[in-house]
C-alpha positions as a Markdown table, in Angstrom:
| # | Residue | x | y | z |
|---|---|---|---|---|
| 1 | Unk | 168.2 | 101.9 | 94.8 |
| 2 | Unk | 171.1 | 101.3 | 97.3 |
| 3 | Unk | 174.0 | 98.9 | 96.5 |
| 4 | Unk | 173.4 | 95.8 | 96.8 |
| 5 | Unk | 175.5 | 93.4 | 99.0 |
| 6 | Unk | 177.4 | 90.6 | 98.4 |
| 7 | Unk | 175.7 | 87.1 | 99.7 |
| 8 | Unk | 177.7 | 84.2 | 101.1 |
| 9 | Unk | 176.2 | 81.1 | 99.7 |
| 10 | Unk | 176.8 | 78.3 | 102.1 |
| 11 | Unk | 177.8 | 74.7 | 100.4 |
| 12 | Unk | 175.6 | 71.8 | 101.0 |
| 13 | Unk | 176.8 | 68.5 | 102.4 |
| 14 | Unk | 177.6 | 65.6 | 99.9 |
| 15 | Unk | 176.7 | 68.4 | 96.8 |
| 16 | Unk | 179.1 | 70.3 | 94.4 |
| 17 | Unk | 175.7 | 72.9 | 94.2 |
| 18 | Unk | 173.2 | 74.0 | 96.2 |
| 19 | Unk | 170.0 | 73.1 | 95.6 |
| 20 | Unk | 166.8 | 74.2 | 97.3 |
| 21 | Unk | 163.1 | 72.6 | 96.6 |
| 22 | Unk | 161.0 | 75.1 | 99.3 |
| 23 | Unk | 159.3 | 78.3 | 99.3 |
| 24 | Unk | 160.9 | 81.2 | 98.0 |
| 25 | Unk | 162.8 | 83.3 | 100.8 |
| 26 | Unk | 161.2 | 87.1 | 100.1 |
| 27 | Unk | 162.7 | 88.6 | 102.6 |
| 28 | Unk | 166.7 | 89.0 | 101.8 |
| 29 | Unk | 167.7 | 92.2 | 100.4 |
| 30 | Unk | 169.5 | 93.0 | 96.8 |
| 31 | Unk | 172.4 | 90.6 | 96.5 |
| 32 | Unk | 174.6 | 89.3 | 94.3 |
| 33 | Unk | 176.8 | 86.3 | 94.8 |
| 34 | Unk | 179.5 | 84.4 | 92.5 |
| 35 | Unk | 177.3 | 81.5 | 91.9 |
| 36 | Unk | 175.3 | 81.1 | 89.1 |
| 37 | Unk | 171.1 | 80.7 | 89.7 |
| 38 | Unk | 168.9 | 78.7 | 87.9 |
| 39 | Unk | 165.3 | 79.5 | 89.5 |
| 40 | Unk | 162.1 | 77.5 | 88.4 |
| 41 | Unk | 159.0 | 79.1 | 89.5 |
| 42 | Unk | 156.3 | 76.5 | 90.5 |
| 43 | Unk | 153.8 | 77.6 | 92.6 |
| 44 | Unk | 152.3 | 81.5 | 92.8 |
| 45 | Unk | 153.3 | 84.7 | 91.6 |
| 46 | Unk | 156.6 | 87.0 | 93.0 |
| 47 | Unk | 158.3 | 90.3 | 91.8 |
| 48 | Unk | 161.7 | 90.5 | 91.1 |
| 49 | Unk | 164.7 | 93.2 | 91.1 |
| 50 | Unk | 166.5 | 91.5 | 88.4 |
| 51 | Unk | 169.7 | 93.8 | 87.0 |
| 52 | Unk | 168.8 | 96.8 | 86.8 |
| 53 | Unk | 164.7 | 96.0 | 85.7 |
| 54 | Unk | 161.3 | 95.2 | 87.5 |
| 55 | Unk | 160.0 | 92.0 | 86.7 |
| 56 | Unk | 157.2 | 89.2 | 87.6 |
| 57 | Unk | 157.4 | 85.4 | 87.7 |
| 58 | Unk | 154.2 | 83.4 | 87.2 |
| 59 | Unk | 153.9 | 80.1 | 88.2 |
| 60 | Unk | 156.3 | 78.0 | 85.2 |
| 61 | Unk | 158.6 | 80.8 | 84.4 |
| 62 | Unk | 162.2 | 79.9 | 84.3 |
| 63 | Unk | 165.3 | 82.2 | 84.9 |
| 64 | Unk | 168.7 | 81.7 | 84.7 |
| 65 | Unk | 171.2 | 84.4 | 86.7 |
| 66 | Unk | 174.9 | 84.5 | 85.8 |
| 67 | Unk | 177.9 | 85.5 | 88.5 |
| 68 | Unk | 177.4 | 88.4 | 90.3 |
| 69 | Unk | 174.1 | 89.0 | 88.8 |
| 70 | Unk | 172.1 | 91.4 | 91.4 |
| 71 | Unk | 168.8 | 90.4 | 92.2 |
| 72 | Unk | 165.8 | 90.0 | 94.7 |
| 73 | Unk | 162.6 | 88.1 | 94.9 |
| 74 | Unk | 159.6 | 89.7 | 96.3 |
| 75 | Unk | 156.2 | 89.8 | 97.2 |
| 76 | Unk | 153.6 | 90.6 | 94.6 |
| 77 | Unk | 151.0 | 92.3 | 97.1 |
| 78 | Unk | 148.2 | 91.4 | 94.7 |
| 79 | Unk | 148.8 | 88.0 | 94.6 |
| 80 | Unk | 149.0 | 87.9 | 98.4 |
| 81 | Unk | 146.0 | 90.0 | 98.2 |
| 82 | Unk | 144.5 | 87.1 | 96.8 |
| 83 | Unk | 145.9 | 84.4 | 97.8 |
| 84 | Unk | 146.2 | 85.1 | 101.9 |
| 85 | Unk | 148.8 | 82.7 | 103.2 |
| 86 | Unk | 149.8 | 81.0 | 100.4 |
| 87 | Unk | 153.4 | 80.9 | 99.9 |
| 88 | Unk | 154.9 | 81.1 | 96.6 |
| 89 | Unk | 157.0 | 78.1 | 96.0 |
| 90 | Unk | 160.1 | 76.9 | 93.1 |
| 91 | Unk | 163.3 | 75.0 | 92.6 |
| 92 | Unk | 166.6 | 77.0 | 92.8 |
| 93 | Unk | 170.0 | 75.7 | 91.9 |
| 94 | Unk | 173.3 | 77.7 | 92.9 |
| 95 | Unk | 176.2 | 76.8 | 91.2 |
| 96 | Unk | 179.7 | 78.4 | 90.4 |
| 97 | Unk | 181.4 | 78.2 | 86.9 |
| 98 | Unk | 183.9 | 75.7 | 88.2 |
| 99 | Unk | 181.5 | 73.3 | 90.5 |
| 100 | Unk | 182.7 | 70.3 | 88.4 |
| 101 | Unk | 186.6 | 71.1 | 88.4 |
| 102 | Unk | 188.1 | 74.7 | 86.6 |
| 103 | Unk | 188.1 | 72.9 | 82.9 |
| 104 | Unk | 184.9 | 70.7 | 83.0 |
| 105 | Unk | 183.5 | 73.1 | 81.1 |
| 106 | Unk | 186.6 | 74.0 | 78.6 |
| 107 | Unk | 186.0 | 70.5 | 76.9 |
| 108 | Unk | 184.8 | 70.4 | 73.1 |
| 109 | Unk | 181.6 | 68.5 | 74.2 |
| 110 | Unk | 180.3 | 71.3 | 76.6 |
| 111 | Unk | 181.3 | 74.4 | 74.3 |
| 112 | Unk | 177.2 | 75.1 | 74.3 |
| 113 | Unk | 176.9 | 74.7 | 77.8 |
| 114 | Unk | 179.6 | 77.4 | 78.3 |
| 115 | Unk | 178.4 | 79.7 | 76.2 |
| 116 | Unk | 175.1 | 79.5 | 77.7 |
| 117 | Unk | 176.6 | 80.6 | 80.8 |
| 118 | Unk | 178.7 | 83.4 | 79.1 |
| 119 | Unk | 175.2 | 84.3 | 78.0 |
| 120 | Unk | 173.8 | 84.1 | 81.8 |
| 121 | Unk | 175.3 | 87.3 | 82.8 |
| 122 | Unk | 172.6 | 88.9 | 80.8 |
| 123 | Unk | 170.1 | 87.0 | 82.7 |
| 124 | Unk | 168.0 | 84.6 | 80.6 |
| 125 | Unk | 164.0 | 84.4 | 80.6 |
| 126 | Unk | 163.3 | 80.9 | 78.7 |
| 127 | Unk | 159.7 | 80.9 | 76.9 |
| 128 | Unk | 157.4 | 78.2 | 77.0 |
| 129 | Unk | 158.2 | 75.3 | 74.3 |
| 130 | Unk | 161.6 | 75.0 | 76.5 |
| 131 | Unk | 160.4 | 75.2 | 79.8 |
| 132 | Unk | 158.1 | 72.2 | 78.9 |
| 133 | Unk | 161.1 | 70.4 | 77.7 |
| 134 | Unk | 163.2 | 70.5 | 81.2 |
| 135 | Unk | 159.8 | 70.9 | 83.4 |
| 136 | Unk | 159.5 | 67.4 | 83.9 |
| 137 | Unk | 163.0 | 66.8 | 84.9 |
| 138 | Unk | 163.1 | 70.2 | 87.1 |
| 139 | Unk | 159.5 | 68.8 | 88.5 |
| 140 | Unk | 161.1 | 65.2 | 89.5 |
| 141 | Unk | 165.1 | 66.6 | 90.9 |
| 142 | Unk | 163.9 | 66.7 | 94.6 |
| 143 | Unk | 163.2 | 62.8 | 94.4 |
| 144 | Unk | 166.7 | 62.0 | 93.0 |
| 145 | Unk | 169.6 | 60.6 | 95.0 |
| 146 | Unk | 172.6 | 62.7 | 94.2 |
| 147 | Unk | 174.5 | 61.4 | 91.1 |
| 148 | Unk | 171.5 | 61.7 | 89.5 |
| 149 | Unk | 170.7 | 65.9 | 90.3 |
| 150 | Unk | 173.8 | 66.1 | 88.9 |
| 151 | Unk | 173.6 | 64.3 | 85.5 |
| 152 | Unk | 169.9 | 65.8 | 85.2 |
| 153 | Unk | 171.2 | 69.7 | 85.8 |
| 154 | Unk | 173.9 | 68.9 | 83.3 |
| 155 | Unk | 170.7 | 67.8 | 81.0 |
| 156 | Unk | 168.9 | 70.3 | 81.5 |
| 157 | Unk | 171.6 | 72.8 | 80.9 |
| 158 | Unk | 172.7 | 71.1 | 77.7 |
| 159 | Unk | 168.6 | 71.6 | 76.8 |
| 160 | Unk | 168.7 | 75.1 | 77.9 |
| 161 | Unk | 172.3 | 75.6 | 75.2 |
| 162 | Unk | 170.1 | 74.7 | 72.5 |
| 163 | Unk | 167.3 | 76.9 | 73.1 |
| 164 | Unk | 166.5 | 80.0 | 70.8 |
| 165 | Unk | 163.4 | 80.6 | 72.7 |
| 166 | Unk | 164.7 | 83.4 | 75.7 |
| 167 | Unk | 164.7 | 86.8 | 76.1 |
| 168 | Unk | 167.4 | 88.8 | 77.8 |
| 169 | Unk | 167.3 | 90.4 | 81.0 |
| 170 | Unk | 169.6 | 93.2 | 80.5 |
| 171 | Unk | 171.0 | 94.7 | 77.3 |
| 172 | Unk | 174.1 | 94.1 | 78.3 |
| 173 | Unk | 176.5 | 92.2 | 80.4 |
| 174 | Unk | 175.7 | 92.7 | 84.2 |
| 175 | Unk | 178.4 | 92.2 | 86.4 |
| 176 | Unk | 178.6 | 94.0 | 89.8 |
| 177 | Unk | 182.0 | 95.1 | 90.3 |
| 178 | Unk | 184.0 | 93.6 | 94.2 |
| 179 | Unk | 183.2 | 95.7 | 96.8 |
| 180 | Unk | 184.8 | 95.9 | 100.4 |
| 181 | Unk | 181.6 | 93.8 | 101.4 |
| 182 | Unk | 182.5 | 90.9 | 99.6 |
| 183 | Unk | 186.3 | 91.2 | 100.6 |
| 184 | Unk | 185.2 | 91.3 | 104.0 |
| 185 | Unk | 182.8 | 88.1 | 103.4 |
| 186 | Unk | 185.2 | 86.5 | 101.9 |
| 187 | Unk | 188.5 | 86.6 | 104.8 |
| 188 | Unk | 185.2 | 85.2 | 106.8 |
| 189 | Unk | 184.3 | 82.6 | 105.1 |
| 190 | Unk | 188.8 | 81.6 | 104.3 |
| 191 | Unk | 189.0 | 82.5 | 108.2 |
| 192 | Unk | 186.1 | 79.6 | 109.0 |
| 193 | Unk | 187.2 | 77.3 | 106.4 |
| 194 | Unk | 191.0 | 77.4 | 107.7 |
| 195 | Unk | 189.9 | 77.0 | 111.5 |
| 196 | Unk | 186.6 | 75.7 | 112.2 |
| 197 | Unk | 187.9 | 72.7 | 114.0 |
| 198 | Unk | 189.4 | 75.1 | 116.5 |
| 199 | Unk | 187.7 | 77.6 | 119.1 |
| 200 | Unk | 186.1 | 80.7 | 117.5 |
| 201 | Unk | 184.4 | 83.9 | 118.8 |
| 202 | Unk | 182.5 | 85.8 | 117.9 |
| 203 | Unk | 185.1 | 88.9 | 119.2 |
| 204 | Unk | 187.9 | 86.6 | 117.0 |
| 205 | Unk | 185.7 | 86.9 | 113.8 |
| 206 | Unk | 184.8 | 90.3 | 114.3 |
| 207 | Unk | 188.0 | 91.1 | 114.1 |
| 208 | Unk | 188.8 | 89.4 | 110.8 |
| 209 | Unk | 185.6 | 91.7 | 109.6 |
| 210 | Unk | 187.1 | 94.8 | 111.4 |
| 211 | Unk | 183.4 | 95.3 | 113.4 |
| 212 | Unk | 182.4 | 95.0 | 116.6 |
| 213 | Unk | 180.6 | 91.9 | 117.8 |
| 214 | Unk | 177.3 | 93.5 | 117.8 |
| 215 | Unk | 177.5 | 95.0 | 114.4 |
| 216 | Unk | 178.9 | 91.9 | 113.1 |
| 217 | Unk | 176.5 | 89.6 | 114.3 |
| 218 | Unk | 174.2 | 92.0 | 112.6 |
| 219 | Unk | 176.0 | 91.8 | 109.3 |
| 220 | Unk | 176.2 | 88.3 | 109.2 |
| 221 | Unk | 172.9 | 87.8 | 109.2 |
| 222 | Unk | 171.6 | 90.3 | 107.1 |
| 223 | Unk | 174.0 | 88.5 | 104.7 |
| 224 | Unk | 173.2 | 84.6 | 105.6 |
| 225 | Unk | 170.2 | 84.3 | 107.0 |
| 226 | Unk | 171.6 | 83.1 | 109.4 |
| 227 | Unk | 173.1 | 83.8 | 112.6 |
| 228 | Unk | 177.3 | 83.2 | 112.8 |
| 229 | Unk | 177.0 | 80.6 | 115.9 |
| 230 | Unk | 174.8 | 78.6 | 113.2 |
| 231 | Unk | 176.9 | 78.7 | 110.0 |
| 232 | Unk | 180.1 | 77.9 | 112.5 |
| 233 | Unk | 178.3 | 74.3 | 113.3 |
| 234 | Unk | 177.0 | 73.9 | 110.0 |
| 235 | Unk | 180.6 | 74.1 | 108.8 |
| 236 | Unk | 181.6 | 71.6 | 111.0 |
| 237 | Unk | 179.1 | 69.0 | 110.9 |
């Protein structure tokens, strides 16, 4: 399998996480990204490239992905086979390890919480009797004004901490080591941050990546989804 590549994960408005109630995207390539994933598989069946293993998500399975964790979603050609034009469907939630301020998660009351995390970069496949613990609160997030997503992922990732009931994805940690892809990601995004509120090209931020317009516009998109012109306003609105 080729390397995989680094994946800018653009912030939301008004959010410290991302969070994303729609179907699953199985299309991107192999990726990894700094944020941590918590996926919640609700409707239909997908394979996965998870690490360095060949997995499948039924509809209820629950996954959580540490930092730089590679991975994919994709389609299960059988249940497509089956199912023709049905899309399958979940709840992801990207965060980073200091989303709530660089010590939130030092303090004596969220010691299981952290090490839950410490144990994400294993990747973590919950079984059933926890699933149905956090299902109704995963099921009900999407209806929530924001303070409350946040109080309810901090519940269900103090539920997860006490779990015994998961299997790990890898035998050992998983950490993909910084490549020139996500240096040259990240002078983008810094370059965006520092100077959206001025005039950028596309020949000024093709520079930063050291590419020409045309490949960059390329690479951008086979990173983000998305083209640059549409991440630039993004940032700025």
């Amino acid at each position: 399998m080729t390397e995989p590549a680094y994946r800018l994960i653009n912030p939301q408005a008004n959010r410290s996480f991302v969070f994303k109630w729609e179907p699953f995207d199985l299309t991107t390539r192999w990726h990894y990204h700094p944020e941590i994933e918590l996926i919640y598989f609700i409707e239909g069946r997908t394979s996965g490239v998870i690490g360095e293993g060949f997995y499948q998500f039924e509809e209820g399975d629950l996954a959580l992905l540490g930092p730089n964790f590679p991975h994919v979603l994709q389609e299960d050609k059988e249940f497509s086979r089956q199912h023709p034009g049905c899309e399958p469907f979940g709840l992801i939630i990207q965060f980073t390890e200091g989303f709530l301020g660089n010590d939130f998660l030092q303090k004596p009351e969220l010691f299981a919480i952290n090490q839950l995390l410490k144990k994400s970069r294993r990747g973590l496949r919950f079984a059933v009797d926890t699933i149905k613990k956090v299902s109704p609160v995963l099921l009900t997030m999407h209806t929530m004004n924001e303070p409350r997503k946040l109080l309810s992922l901090l519940e269900v990732l103090n539920t997860l901490s006490e779990a015994e009931d998961y299997k790990y994805l890898t035998p050992k940690d998983y950490v993909y080591d910084h490549t020139q892809d996500e240096d040259r990601m990240h002078s983008v995004n810094r370059y965006v941050y520092e100077h959206f509120s001025e005039k950028i090209s596309i020949k000024d931020i093709g520079m930063i990546a050291n590419m020409t317009e045309s490949s960059f516009c390329r690479y951008f998109k086979s990173r983000t989804l998305k083209s640059f012109t549409k991440f630039l306003n993004e940032v700025r609105i």
